[in-house]
Coordinates of C-alpha atoms in Angstrom, one line a residue:
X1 CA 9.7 7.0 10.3
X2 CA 6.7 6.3 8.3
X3 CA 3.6 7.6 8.3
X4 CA 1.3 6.2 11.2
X5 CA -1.8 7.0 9.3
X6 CA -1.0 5.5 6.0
X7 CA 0.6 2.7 8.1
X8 CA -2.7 1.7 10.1
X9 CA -4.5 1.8 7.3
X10 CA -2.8 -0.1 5.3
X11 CA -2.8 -2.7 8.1
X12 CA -7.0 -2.0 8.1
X13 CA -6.6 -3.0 4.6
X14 CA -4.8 -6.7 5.1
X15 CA -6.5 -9.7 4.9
X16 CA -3.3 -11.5 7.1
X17 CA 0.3 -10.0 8.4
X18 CA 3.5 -10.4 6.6
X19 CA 7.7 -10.0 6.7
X20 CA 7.1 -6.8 4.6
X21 CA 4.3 -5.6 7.0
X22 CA 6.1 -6.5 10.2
X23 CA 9.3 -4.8 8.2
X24 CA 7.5 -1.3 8.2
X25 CA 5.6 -1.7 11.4
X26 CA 8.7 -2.4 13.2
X27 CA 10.2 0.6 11.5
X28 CA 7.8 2.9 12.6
X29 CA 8.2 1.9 15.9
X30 CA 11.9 3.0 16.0
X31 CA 13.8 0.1 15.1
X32 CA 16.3 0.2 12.9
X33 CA 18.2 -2.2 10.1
X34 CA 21.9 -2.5 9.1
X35 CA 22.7 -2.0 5.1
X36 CA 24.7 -4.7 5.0
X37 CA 24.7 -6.7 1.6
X38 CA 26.0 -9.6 2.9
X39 CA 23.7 -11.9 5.1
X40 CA 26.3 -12.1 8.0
X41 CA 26.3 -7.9 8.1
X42 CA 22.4 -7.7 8.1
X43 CA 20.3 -7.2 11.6
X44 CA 17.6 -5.4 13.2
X45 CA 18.1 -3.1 16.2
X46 CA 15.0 -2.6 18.8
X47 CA 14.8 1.0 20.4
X48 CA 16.5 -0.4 23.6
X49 CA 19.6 -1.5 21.8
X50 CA 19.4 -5.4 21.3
X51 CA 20.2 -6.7 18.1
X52 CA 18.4 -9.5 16.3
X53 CA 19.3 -11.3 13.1
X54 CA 17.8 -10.8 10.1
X55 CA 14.5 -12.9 9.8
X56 CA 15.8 -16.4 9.8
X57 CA 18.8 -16.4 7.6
X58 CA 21.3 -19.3 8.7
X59 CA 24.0 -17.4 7.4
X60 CA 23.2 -14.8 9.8
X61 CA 25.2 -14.5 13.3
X62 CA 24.3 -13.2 16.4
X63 CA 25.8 -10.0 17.5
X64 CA 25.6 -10.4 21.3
X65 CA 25.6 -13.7 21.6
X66 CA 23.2 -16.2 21.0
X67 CA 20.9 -15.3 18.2
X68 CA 17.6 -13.4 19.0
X69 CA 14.3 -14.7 17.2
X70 CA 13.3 -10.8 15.8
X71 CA 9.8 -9.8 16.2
X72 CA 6.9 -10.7 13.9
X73 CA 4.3 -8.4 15.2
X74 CA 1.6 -9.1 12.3
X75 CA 1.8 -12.6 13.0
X76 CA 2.5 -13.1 16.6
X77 CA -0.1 -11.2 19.5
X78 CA 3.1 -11.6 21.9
X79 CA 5.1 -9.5 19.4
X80 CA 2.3 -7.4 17.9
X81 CA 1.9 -6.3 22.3
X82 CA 5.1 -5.5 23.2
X83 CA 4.8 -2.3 20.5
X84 CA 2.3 -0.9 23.5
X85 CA 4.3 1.9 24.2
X86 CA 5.0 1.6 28.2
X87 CA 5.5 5.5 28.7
X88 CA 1.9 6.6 29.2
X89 CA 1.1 3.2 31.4
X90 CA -1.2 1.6 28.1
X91 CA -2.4 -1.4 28.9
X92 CA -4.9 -4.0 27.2
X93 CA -8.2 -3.7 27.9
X94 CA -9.8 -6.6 25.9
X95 CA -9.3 -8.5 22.5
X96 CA -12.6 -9.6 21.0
X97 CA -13.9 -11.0 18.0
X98 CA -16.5 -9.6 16.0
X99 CA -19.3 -11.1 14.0
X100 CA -17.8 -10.5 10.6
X101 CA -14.3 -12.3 11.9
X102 CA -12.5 -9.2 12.2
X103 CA -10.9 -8.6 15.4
X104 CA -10.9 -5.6 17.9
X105 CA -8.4 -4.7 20.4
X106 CA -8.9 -2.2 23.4
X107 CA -6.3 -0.2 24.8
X108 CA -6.5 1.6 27.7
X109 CA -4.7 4.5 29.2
X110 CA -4.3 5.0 33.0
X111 CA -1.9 7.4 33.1
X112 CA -4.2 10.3 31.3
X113 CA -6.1 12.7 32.9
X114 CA -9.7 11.5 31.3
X115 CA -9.2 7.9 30.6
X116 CA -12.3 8.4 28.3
X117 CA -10.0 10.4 26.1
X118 CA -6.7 7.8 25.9
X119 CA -8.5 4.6 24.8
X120 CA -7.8 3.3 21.2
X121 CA -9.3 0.4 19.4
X122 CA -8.1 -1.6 16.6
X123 CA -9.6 -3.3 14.3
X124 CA -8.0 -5.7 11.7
X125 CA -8.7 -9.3 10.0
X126 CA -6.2 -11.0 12.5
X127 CA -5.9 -10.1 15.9
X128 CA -2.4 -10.0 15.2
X129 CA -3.0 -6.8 13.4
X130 CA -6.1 -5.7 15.5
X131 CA -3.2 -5.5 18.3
X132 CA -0.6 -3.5 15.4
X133 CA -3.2 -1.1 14.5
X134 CA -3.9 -0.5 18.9
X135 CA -0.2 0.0 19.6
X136 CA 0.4 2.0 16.6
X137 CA -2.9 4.5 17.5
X138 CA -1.1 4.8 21.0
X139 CA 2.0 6.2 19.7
X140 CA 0.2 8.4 17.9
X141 CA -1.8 9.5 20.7
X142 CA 1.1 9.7 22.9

């Protein structure tokens, strides 16, 4: 897995999300990739066990069925949310926009014992990665 602090902060650092970001963010979030060399052998797996075809290669086939659209979670809030890890009951608090056109994303915690001490914020140019930078400081916290 890689590391969560280099990680966030190299999502701080971009100006807009990406394949190669979404690439390492999803692998820190336990998902894994085939080796395959050939497009038909290559996928991603998500932590639950679905597979999903590699970005959107036509030569690519579905594994189970009709092909899954994989997750894009620097450029998609709906994918950058579902990385809110559902263990410690996190849940969204508020997405805002600041002055400067950054973005900030609150997470909240109810399942802790001092909810003061289980909230993360993230902070990014998008709030596509605002949302990364949340769900990736809650795994961390968890």
């Amino acid at each position: 897995m890689p590391d969560l602090k280099s990680l966030i902060a190299e999502l701080e650092a971009a100006k807009e999300g990406s394949r190669g970001l979404s690439d390492k963010v999803l692998l820190a979030c336990e998902w894994t990739t085939s080796d395959g060399k050939d497009a038909r052998e290559r996928y991603w797996c998500s932590p639950g066990g679905k597979y999903y075809d590699w970005w959107d290669d036509p030569h690519a086939r579905s594994r189970t069925g009709p092909p899954l659209k994989r997750p894009d979670p620097t450029r998609s809030l709906d994918d950058a949310l579902t990385l809110v890890p559902e263990e410690e009951d996190w849940r969204l608090h508020q997405i805002r926009e600041r002055w400067d056109g950054s973005w900030d994303v609150f997470l909240l915690c109810r399942g802790a014992r001092h909810p003061d001490d289980a909230d993360v914020q993230g902070n990014g140019a998008t709030r596509e990665l605002a949302s990364c930078i949340a769900a990736l400081k809650a795994r961390e916290a968890a």
